[in-house]
Coordinates of C-alpha atoms in Angstrom, one line a residue:
X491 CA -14.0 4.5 -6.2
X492 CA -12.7 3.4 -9.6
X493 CA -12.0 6.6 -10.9
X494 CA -10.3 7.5 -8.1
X495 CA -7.7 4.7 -8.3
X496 CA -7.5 5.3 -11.7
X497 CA -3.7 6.1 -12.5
X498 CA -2.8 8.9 -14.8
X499 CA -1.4 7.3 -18.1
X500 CA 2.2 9.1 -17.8
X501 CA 4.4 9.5 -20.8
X502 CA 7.0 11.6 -20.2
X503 CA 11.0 11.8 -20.9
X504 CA 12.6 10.7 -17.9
X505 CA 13.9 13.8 -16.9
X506 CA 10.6 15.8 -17.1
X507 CA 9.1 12.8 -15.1
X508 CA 11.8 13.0 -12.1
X509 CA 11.1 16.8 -12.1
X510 CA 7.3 16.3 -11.5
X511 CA 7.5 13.6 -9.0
X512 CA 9.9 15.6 -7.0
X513 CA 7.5 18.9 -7.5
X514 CA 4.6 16.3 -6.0
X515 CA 3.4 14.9 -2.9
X516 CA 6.5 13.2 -2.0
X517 CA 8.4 16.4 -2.9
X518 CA 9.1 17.4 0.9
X519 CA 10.6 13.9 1.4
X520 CA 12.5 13.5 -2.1
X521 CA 15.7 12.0 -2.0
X522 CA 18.2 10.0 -3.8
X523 CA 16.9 6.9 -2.4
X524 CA 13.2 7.9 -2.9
X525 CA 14.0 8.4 -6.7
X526 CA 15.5 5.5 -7.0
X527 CA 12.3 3.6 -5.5
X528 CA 9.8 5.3 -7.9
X529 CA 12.0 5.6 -11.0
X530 CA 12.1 2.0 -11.0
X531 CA 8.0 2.0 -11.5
X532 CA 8.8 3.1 -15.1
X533 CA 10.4 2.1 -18.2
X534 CA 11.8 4.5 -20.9
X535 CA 10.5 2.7 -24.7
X536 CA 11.9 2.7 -27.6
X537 CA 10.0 6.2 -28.4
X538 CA 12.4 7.2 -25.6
X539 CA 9.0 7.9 -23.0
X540 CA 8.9 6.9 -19.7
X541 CA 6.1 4.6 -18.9
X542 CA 4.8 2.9 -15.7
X543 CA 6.6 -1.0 -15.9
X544 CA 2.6 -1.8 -15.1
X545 CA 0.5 -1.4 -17.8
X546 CA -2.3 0.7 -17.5
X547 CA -5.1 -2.3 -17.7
X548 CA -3.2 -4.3 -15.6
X549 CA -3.7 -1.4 -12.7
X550 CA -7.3 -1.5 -13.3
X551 CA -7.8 -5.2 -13.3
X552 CA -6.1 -5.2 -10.0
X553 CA -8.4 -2.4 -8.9
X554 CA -11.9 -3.7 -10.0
X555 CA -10.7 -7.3 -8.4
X556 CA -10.4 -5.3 -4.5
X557 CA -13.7 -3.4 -5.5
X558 CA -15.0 -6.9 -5.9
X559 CA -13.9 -8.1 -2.5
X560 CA -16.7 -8.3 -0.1
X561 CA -14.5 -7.1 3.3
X562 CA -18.1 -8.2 5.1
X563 CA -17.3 -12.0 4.0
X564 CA -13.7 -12.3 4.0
X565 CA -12.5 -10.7 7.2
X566 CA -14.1 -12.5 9.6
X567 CA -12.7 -15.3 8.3
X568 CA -8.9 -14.2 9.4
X569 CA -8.1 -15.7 12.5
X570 CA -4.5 -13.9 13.0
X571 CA -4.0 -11.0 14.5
X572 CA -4.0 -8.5 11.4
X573 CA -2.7 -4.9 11.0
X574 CA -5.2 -2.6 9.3
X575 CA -3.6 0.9 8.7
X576 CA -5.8 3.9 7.5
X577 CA -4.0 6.6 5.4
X578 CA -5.7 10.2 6.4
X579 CA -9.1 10.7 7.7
X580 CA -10.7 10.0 4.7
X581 CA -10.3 6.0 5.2
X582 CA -11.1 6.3 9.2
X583 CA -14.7 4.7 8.5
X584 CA -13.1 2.1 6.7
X585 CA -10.7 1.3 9.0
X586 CA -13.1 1.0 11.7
X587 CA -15.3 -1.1 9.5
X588 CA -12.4 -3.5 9.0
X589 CA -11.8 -3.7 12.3
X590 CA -14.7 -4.3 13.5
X591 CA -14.9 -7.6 11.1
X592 CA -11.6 -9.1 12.2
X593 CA -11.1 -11.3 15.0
X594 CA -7.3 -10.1 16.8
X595 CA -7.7 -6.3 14.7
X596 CA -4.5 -4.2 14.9
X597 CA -5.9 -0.9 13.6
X598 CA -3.9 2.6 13.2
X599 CA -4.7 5.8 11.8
X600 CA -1.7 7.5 10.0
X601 CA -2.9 11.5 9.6
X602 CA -1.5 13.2 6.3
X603 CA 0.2 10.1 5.2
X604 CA 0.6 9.9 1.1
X605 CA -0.3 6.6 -0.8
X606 CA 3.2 6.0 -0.8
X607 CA 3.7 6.3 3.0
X608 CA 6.7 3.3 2.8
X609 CA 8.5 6.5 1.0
X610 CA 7.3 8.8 3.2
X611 CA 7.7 7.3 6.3
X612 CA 9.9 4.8 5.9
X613 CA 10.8 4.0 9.2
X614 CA 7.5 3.9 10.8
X615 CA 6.8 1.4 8.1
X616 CA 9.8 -0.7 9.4
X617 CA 8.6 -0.6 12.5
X618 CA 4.7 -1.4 11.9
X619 CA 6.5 -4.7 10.0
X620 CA 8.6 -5.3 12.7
X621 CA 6.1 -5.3 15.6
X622 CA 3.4 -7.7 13.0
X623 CA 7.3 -10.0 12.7
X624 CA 7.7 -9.9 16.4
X625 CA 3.5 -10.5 17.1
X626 CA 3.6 -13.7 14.6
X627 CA 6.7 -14.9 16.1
X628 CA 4.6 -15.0 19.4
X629 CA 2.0 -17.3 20.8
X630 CA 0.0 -16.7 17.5
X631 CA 2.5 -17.2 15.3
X632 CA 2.8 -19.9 12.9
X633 CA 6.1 -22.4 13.5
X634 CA 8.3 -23.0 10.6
X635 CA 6.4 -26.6 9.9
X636 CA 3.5 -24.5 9.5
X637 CA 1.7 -25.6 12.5
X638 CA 0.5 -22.9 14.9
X639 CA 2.4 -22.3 18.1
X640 CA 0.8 -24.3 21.0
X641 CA -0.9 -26.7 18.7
X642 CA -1.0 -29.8 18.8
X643 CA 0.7 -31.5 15.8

């Protein structure tokens, strides 16, 4: 799994690096706006190389701190309704492993969606947030005082 999320250590002039993100997966739904999202991962350096903004180690430390999550202990420990959204088929067990381990589970499966899929799909994404907004503003939601709705305070 980590070598998987391992990211490739890009180095490239800025215009050879917009040229292959556009020839990549999120080539069919490249646009103005999409570059403007993803160019703004990088950073050109004084060598005049663009560079993710996130250094390299950073990545992995984030990485090997979720492979060091045990789901099995700290899911059932969410009380909330919770969204859990599986990217492809490959995560489907996972999904239905997390779901299984949360208490209120709100589980989707998006087929042939990218790692980027806010990019991709950018309204869909809108509207999973907006339907979690909406949920959390309901009878589970938490008040602005921070007490839970119907509880006493």
């Amino acid at each position: 799994a980590r070598e998987r999320l391992t990211p490739p250590r890009t180095a490239l002039p800025p215009e050879a690096l917009q040229e292959a993100l556009a020839a990549g997966p999120l080539g069919p739904w490249w646009s103005p706006d999409v570059a403007a999202a993803v160019l703004a991962l990088f950073a050109v350096g004084p060598d005049g190389l663009a560079r993710s903004r996130l250094p390299f180690e950073a990545h992995m430390a984030i990485v090997d701190d979720l492979l060091d999550q045990d789901p099995a202990a700290l899911l059932p420990r969410i009380a909330c309704p919770a969204w859990v959204v599986a990217c492809g088929d490959r995560w489907a067990g996972a999904l239905e492993t997390a779901a299984g381990l949360l208490a209120l589970p709100r589980a989707q499966r998006w087929e042939q969606a990218l790692h980027d899929v806010p990019l991709q799909w950018p309204a869909l994404v809108a509207g999973l947030v907006r339907a979690a907004a909406d949920e959390a503003a309901g009878p589970f939601g938490v008040t602005p005082a921070g007490s839970r709705e119907g509880s006493p305070s």
